[in-house]
């Protein structure tokens, strides 16, 4: 546990800060709406459900503000590669962008559930108080006439109006249904099984976020929660006039009927800045993808692996980076990430394995000998954790299956640097293990029981490295399945010394 904290202190600090801000915003908003005099009369109808709805809405706004930022890949690449004042420990946190994106998504789901449940209680209480004939304060407030000199508090204006009718005919209700359905579709299609097996479903469905954010901006305009106006509180202060509600219509009474106003829309204020930043990101990526790409060489490798060597004017890369590739003849919208397998010293290349409909169609297109070479659009490159490989004197590179591709770039670059006697190269030892960890059966015997031939015994490997380099930082880089990641991460924690002056293993995993 101690090693884990030492190696992940910034991640822990950031996560605690994010969770703390969520708790603070929720509690602050809850207490504000639970105690504010402005909403005293509203609470007489809705009770504590008002505070639950508004507190969850505040946290939703906060997390919606954050959800797009981890997907601004150009911004992350800029922070990682250009801002040299960032320490390696801080840059490593940028590689957790997808994990943070998912955490924020889960938090949005949690507060969405709270928000929906609270408003279901609100609508039910609105309906019940509108139908009440007992002369209670809630009944009087719900039956305030909707005229020029009066403002209504209860959105249900008739005893015969149902909750379902209000839900699907009001701005707040209809947009709430739309953005909830959009959220459910995005979350379910992002599940690991669907994303891995049916990437196209995930890709297209996830772009419903455009509808989600448009609906979100409209949602706040038709709020169903109203509060008393400041002018009205001077004529009807709840602490003085609430108990005399039966005399509000009496001209001789000093307590006049209260006036109400809707809450100002806030959602758009939270998402405006990140929305503009993300739009600028997409415009930049679209512009770069439209630049001409020349395919200089096509190689078909065994096991249905396609190699494309390409040239693009002004293209500049670092080791381990990746690009998004689009082939308009297959799909004008789909863009898939591929790690660059070339060194920065040469034209860039990628290796594509047939693992789905899109990749199979692409390979089939290039296999057609007498047809013209299809047009390729390239967006990127974008930074990854592998860029830090040369910051370590000792590096261990582990690739499973097609996961060896980012390390091909690294090994080529090391060769070029040795050829040109690059004195800035820190790396003195590189270990490269190409595994078949992602196969269901053994590649030699075909049996479920795996053959251990050629596969490193990780405890022995880490122990040997720790003994040989007792005072160095060792970078462990993986591009492979999660099961292998767990094993390597565990070994990194186990064999790292609690003394920061001694050997430390830093685990790095490729994420796209």
XYZ file of N, CA, C and O in Angstrom, residues 276-396:
484
model
N -16.838 25.489 -25.819
C -16.089 26.248 -26.826
C -14.725 25.606 -27.066
O -14.268 25.480 -28.213
N -14.068 25.196 -25.984
C -12.763 24.547 -26.108
C -12.868 23.259 -26.912
O -12.028 22.988 -27.789
N -13.922 22.481 -26.667
C -14.079 21.220 -27.384
C -14.422 21.459 -28.852
O -13.949 20.733 -29.734
N -15.250 22.473 -29.130
C -15.571 22.801 -30.524
C -14.309 23.210 -31.275
O -14.080 22.794 -32.422
N -13.475 24.022 -30.635
C -12.203 24.411 -31.252
C -11.328 23.183 -31.497
O -10.672 23.062 -32.544
N -11.329 22.251 -30.551
C -10.580 20.997 -30.702
C -11.056 20.222 -31.924
O -10.246 19.730 -32.726
N -12.375 20.106 -32.077
C -12.917 19.345 -33.202
C -12.635 20.041 -34.540
O -12.389 19.382 -35.549
N -12.686 21.366 -34.560
C -12.377 22.102 -35.788
C -10.926 21.877 -36.184
O -10.608 21.647 -37.365
N -10.027 21.942 -35.196
C -8.610 21.720 -35.468
C -8.368 20.306 -35.992
O -7.623 20.109 -36.959
N -9.013 19.326 -35.379
C -8.833 17.942 -35.808
C -9.405 17.721 -37.207
O -8.832 16.985 -38.011
N -10.534 18.357 -37.498
C -11.115 18.230 -38.837
C -10.198 18.850 -39.880
O -9.979 18.264 -40.954
N -9.626 20.014 -39.568
C -8.725 20.685 -40.505
C -7.500 19.818 -40.792
O -7.094 19.648 -41.946
N -6.929 19.242 -39.753
C -5.734 18.413 -39.941
C -6.054 17.138 -40.721
O -5.238 16.660 -41.509
N -7.250 16.600 -40.494
C -7.606 15.356 -41.183
C -7.834 15.567 -42.670
O -7.802 14.606 -43.444
N -8.082 16.818 -43.083
C -8.324 17.097 -44.492
C -7.037 17.306 -45.285
O -7.088 17.408 -46.520
N -5.901 17.358 -44.600
C -4.632 17.530 -45.309
C -4.249 16.237 -46.040
O -4.497 15.135 -45.554
N -3.637 16.392 -47.182
C -3.369 15.254 -48.065
C -2.386 14.267 -47.445
O -1.357 14.663 -46.889
N -2.708 12.978 -47.558
C -1.843 11.892 -47.088
C -1.465 11.045 -48.293
O -2.339 10.587 -49.045
N -0.182 10.823 -48.466
C 0.324 10.000 -49.570
C 0.742 8.645 -49.015
O 1.583 8.563 -48.115
N 0.145 7.582 -49.530
C 0.512 6.228 -49.123
C 1.689 5.787 -49.980
O 1.561 5.602 -51.202
N 2.848 5.633 -49.349
C 4.069 5.315 -50.088
C 4.302 3.820 -50.241
O 4.970 3.386 -51.180
N 3.748 3.015 -49.333
C 3.979 1.577 -49.413
C 2.886 0.828 -48.672
O 2.448 1.257 -47.605
N 2.453 -0.293 -49.226
C 1.445 -1.150 -48.605
C 2.028 -2.549 -48.492
O 2.481 -3.123 -49.497
N 2.053 -3.097 -47.287
C 2.609 -4.434 -47.060
C 1.557 -5.275 -46.350
O 1.003 -4.847 -45.327
N 1.295 -6.465 -46.889
C 0.351 -7.392 -46.258
C 1.145 -8.463 -45.522
O 1.818 -9.294 -46.129
N 1.081 -8.441 -44.178
C 1.810 -9.382 -43.347
C 0.934 -10.593 -43.035
O -0.287 -10.567 -43.237
N 1.547 -11.685 -42.550
C 0.745 -12.851 -42.128
C -0.233 -12.476 -41.020
O -0.111 -11.431 -40.371
N -1.205 -13.362 -40.788
C -2.232 -13.184 -39.757
C -3.107 -11.980 -40.024
O -3.611 -11.329 -39.093
N -3.235 -11.612 -41.317
C -4.112 -10.501 -41.729
C -3.748 -9.202 -41.033
O -4.583 -8.539 -40.413
N -2.478 -8.846 -41.105
C -1.982 -7.582 -40.571
C -1.526 -6.717 -41.736
O -0.674 -7.121 -42.530
N -2.122 -5.545 -41.853
C -1.828 -4.618 -42.947
C -0.892 -3.522 -42.460
O -1.143 -2.898 -41.422
N 0.180 -3.294 -43.189
C 1.109 -2.195 -42.877
C 0.952 -1.098 -43.930
O 1.034 -1.360 -45.133
N 0.722 0.123 -43.458
C 0.633 1.289 -44.332
C 1.753 2.257 -43.988
O 1.869 2.701 -42.838
N 2.592 2.556 -44.979
C 3.626 3.578 -44.823
C 3.154 4.825 -45.558
O 2.769 4.748 -46.726
N 3.193 5.951 -44.856
C 2.561 7.161 -45.382
C 3.462 8.378 -45.210
O 4.381 8.381 -44.394
N 3.126 9.394 -45.982
C 3.823 10.685 -45.882
C 2.779 11.796 -45.874
O 1.812 11.749 -46.636
N 2.994 12.774 -44.994
C 2.083 13.916 -44.887
C 2.915 15.154 -44.601
O 3.740 15.158 -43.670
N 2.717 16.180 -45.384
C 3.507 17.405 -45.237
C 3.308 18.015 -43.842
O 2.177 18.191 -43.387
N 4.416 18.312 -43.180
C 4.358 18.943 -41.868
C 4.079 17.989 -40.726
O 3.941 18.430 -39.585
N 4.000 16.689 -41.003
C 3.703 15.704 -39.954
C 4.931 15.509 -39.069
O 6.019 15.217 -39.555
N 4.745 15.658 -37.773
C 5.828 15.495 -36.800
C 5.345 14.624 -35.657
O 4.250 14.836 -35.127
N 6.146 13.647 -35.270
C 5.712 12.683 -34.266
C 6.809 12.416 -33.251
O 7.973 12.777 -33.448
N 6.406 11.768 -32.155
C 7.320 11.238 -31.161
C 7.049 9.748 -31.033
O 6.019 9.246 -31.495
N 7.957 9.030 -30.385
C 7.792 7.585 -30.254
C 6.528 7.270 -29.460
O 6.162 7.976 -28.522
N 5.842 6.200 -29.875
C 4.692 5.712 -29.122
C 3.402 6.470 -29.326
O 2.385 6.123 -28.728
N 3.411 7.522 -30.151
C 2.193 8.291 -30.354
C 1.222 7.534 -31.269
O 1.572 6.533 -31.881
N -0.019 8.023 -31.340
C -1.026 7.363 -32.162
C -1.773 8.390 -33.004
O -1.731 9.598 -32.739
N -2.446 7.879 -34.023
C -3.236 8.724 -34.910
C -4.629 8.124 -35.055
O -4.847 6.949 -34.752
N -5.572 8.949 -35.522
C -6.889 8.461 -35.895
C -6.944 8.373 -37.423
O -6.547 9.314 -38.116
N -7.424 7.243 -37.908
C -7.452 6.987 -39.347
C -8.900 6.873 -39.805
O -9.723 6.200 -39.175
N -9.192 7.549 -40.905
C -10.512 7.475 -41.530
C -10.347 7.110 -42.998
O -9.451 7.624 -43.675
N -11.193 6.214 -43.468
C -11.216 5.850 -44.885
C -12.616 6.175 -45.412
O -13.571 5.431 -45.160
N -12.788 7.306 -46.113
C -14.119 7.741 -46.547
C -14.857 6.719 -47.396
O -16.093 6.677 -47.373
N -14.136 5.878 -48.141
C -14.809 4.897 -48.987
C -15.477 3.797 -48.164
O -16.361 3.098 -48.661
N -15.063 3.647 -46.907
C -15.678 2.662 -46.007
C -16.705 3.325 -45.110
O -17.833 2.863 -44.966
N -16.312 4.426 -44.476
C -17.224 5.186 -43.626
C -16.718 6.607 -43.540
O -15.546 6.840 -43.230
N -17.599 7.559 -43.820
C -17.183 8.966 -43.815
C -17.040 9.526 -42.410
O -16.428 10.586 -42.231
N -17.571 8.837 -41.414
C -17.560 9.365 -40.050
C -16.620 8.622 -39.104
O -16.024 9.231 -38.225
N -16.493 7.319 -39.282
C -15.711 6.530 -38.330
C -14.219 6.851 -38.407
O -13.632 6.883 -39.490
N -13.615 7.058 -37.222
C -12.177 7.258 -37.104
C -11.656 6.342 -36.008
O -12.159 6.382 -34.892
N -10.655 5.530 -36.338
C -10.138 4.541 -35.403
C -8.695 4.866 -35.035
O -7.903 5.271 -35.897
N -8.323 4.654 -33.761
C -6.946 4.964 -33.330
C -5.983 3.827 -33.653
O -6.303 2.657 -33.485
N -4.790 4.198 -34.120
C -3.734 3.232 -34.397
C -2.404 3.811 -33.938
O -2.091 4.976 -34.211
N -1.633 2.973 -33.258
C -0.323 3.397 -32.787
C 0.651 3.475 -33.958
O 0.660 2.617 -34.840
N 1.487 4.510 -33.971
C 2.505 4.649 -35.000
C 3.626 3.647 -34.748
O 4.134 3.530 -33.626
N 3.988 2.906 -35.768
C 5.031 1.885 -35.628
C 6.374 2.346 -36.185
O 7.349 1.599 -36.149
N 6.414 3.543 -36.695
C 7.649 4.080 -37.270
C 8.382 4.921 -36.237
O 7.811 5.338 -35.226
N 9.653 5.163 -36.508
C 10.444 6.062 -35.675
C 10.251 7.496 -36.174
O 9.899 7.717 -37.337
N 10.479 8.484 -35.301
C 10.335 9.877 -35.738
C 11.295 10.247 -36.861
O 11.060 11.221 -37.577
N 12.342 9.463 -37.028
C 13.349 9.769 -38.046
C 12.944 9.324 -39.446
O 13.716 9.527 -40.393
N 11.759 8.714 -39.637
C 11.349 8.206 -40.937
C 9.886 8.543 -41.195
O 9.194 9.059 -40.316
N 9.397 8.243 -42.409
C 7.984 8.431 -42.718
C 7.143 7.570 -41.774
O 7.555 6.478 -41.381
N 5.960 8.058 -41.452
C 5.178 7.366 -40.430
C 4.438 6.168 -41.018
O 4.064 6.156 -42.208
N 4.224 5.168 -40.158
C 3.549 3.950 -40.589
C 2.694 3.408 -39.456
O 2.908 3.735 -38.278
N 1.719 2.575 -39.824
C 0.863 1.898 -38.854
C 0.680 0.456 -39.292
O 0.845 0.121 -40.469
N 0.358 -0.407 -38.329
C 0.016 -1.797 -38.609
C -1.421 -2.028 -38.146
O -1.776 -1.689 -37.014
N -2.226 -2.602 -39.014
C -3.653 -2.771 -38.748
C -3.988 -4.255 -38.778
O -3.743 -4.936 -39.774
N -4.543 -4.752 -37.688
C -4.974 -6.149 -37.623
C -6.485 -6.224 -37.800
O -7.222 -5.368 -37.300
N -6.962 -7.241 -38.480
C -8.397 -7.413 -38.710
C -9.063 -7.893 -37.422
O -8.936 -9.058 -37.046
N -9.772 -6.972 -36.753
C -10.445 -7.319 -35.496
C -11.900 -6.870 -35.488
O -12.562 -6.954 -34.468
N -12.403 -6.383 -36.592
C -13.788 -5.912 -36.647
C -14.191 -5.619 -38.074
O -13.405 -5.769 -39.020
N -15.431 -5.187 -38.248
C -15.950 -4.932 -39.595
C -15.143 -3.866 -40.323
O -14.809 -4.019 -41.504
N -14.828 -2.783 -39.627
C -14.140 -1.670 -40.281
C -12.742 -2.070 -40.734
O -12.339 -1.810 -41.870
N -11.978 -2.707 -39.846
C -10.620 -3.104 -40.201
C -10.624 -4.187 -41.277
O -9.766 -4.197 -42.166
N -11.568 -5.093 -41.211
C -11.656 -6.135 -42.243
C -11.974 -5.531 -43.609
O -11.399 -5.930 -44.628
N -12.885 -4.560 -43.632
C -13.210 -3.881 -44.891
C -12.015 -3.101 -45.431
O -11.777 -3.060 -46.645
N -11.263 -2.479 -44.517
C -10.087 -1.714 -44.946
C -9.038 -2.636 -45.563
O -8.491 -2.338 -46.637
N -8.755 -3.744 -44.892
C -7.769 -4.690 -45.408
C -8.234 -5.268 -46.739
O -7.460 -5.406 -47.699
N -9.525 -5.589 -46.840
C -10.068 -6.133 -48.080
C -9.929 -5.125 -49.231
O -9.647 -5.488 -50.376
N -10.109 -3.850 -48.903
C -9.982 -2.805 -49.923
C -8.558 -2.715 -50.456
O -8.330 -2.589 -51.662
N -7.576 -2.804 -49.559
C -6.186 -2.706 -49.992
C -5.700 -3.991 -50.657
O -4.696 -3.976 -51.374
N -6.390 -5.099 -50.425
C -6.003 -6.358 -51.061
C -6.412 -6.422 -52.531
O -5.881 -7.239 -53.289
N -7.327 -5.584 -52.938
C -7.779 -5.579 -54.326
C -6.686 -4.973 -55.219
O -6.401 -3.776 -55.151
N -6.065 -5.790 -56.041
C -4.855 -5.397 -56.758
C -5.100 -4.386 -57.868
O -4.256 -3.543 -58.143
N -6.230 -4.459 -58.522
C -6.442 -3.628 -59.705
C -7.340 -2.415 -59.446
O -7.770 -1.746 -60.380
N -7.631 -2.151 -58.214
C -8.439 -0.980 -57.868
C -7.528 0.138 -57.379
O -6.433 -0.120 -56.874
N -7.946 1.391 -57.533
C -7.109 2.501 -57.064
C -6.937 2.468 -55.544
O -7.799 1.973 -54.820
N -5.821 2.991 -55.088
C -5.543 3.026 -53.646
C -6.549 3.945 -52.971
O -6.735 5.091 -53.398
N -7.239 3.462 -51.964
C -8.252 4.300 -51.306
C -7.629 5.498 -50.592
O -6.480 5.460 -50.166
N -8.415 6.553 -50.495
C -7.951 7.765 -49.813
C -8.026 7.576 -48.299
O -8.991 7.027 -47.777
N -6.987 8.013 -47.616
C -6.898 7.898 -46.159
C -6.798 9.291 -45.551
O -6.049 10.153 -46.038
N -7.539 9.521 -44.499
C -7.441 10.759 -43.729
C -6.818 10.463 -42.374
O -7.158 9.466 -41.733
N -5.892 11.307 -41.960
C -5.138 11.085 -40.725
C -5.304 12.282 -39.807
O -5.121 13.431 -40.225
N -5.664 12.006 -38.576
C -5.794 13.044 -37.542
C -4.806 12.729 -36.432
O -4.841 11.659 -35.843
N -3.938 13.667 -36.126
C -2.957 13.434 -35.081
C -1.586 13.931 -35.521
O -1.460 14.693 -36.483
N -0.531 13.529 -34.814
C -0.508 12.495 -33.766
C -0.865 13.043 -32.395
O -0.833 14.248 -32.156
N -1.179 12.101 -31.488
C -1.523 12.433 -30.112
C -0.565 11.716 -29.168
O -0.104 10.605 -29.444
N -0.300 12.372 -28.044
C 0.686 11.862 -27.108
C 0.187 10.698 -26.281
O -1.009 10.558 -26.021
N 1.107 9.840 -25.867
C 0.800 8.718 -24.990
C 1.889 8.590 -23.941
O 2.900 9.303 -23.954
N 1.685 7.645 -23.067
C 2.629 7.405 -21.984
C 3.989 6.950 -22.507
O 5.016 7.178 -21.861
N 4.033 6.334 -23.685
C 5.296 5.808 -24.213
C 6.289 6.904 -24.565
O 7.477 6.619 -24.752
N 5.839 8.145 -24.656
C 6.751 9.240 -24.938
C 7.811 9.401 -23.860
O 8.885 9.945 -24.103
N 7.520 8.927 -22.648
C 8.447 9.092 -21.529
C 9.478 7.986 -21.451
O 10.263 7.941 -20.499
N 9.509 7.079 -22.431
C 10.370 5.907 -22.319
C 11.843 6.286 -22.217
O 12.617 5.628 -21.512
N 12.230 7.354 -22.906
C 13.643 7.736 -22.899
C 14.029 8.542 -21.656
O 15.184 8.972 -21.538
N 13.079 8.736 -20.760
C 13.392 9.401 -19.492
C 13.951 8.414 -18.464
O 14.387 8.823 -17.396
N 13.914 7.134 -18.809
C 14.383 6.090 -17.891
C 15.677 5.478 -18.424
O 15.820 5.255 -19.625
N 16.606 5.188 -17.498
C 17.828 4.495 -17.892
C 17.561 3.021 -18.164
O 18.254 2.378 -18.947
N 16.542 2.475 -17.484
C 16.146 1.088 -17.694
C 14.680 1.069 -18.087
O 13.840 1.635 -17.380
N 14.359 0.438 -19.204
C 12.979 0.373 -19.666
C 12.626 -1.066 -19.988
O 13.413 -1.794 -20.597
N 11.445 -1.483 -19.567
C 10.913 -2.802 -19.865
C 9.669 -2.606 -20.727
O 8.702 -1.971 -20.299
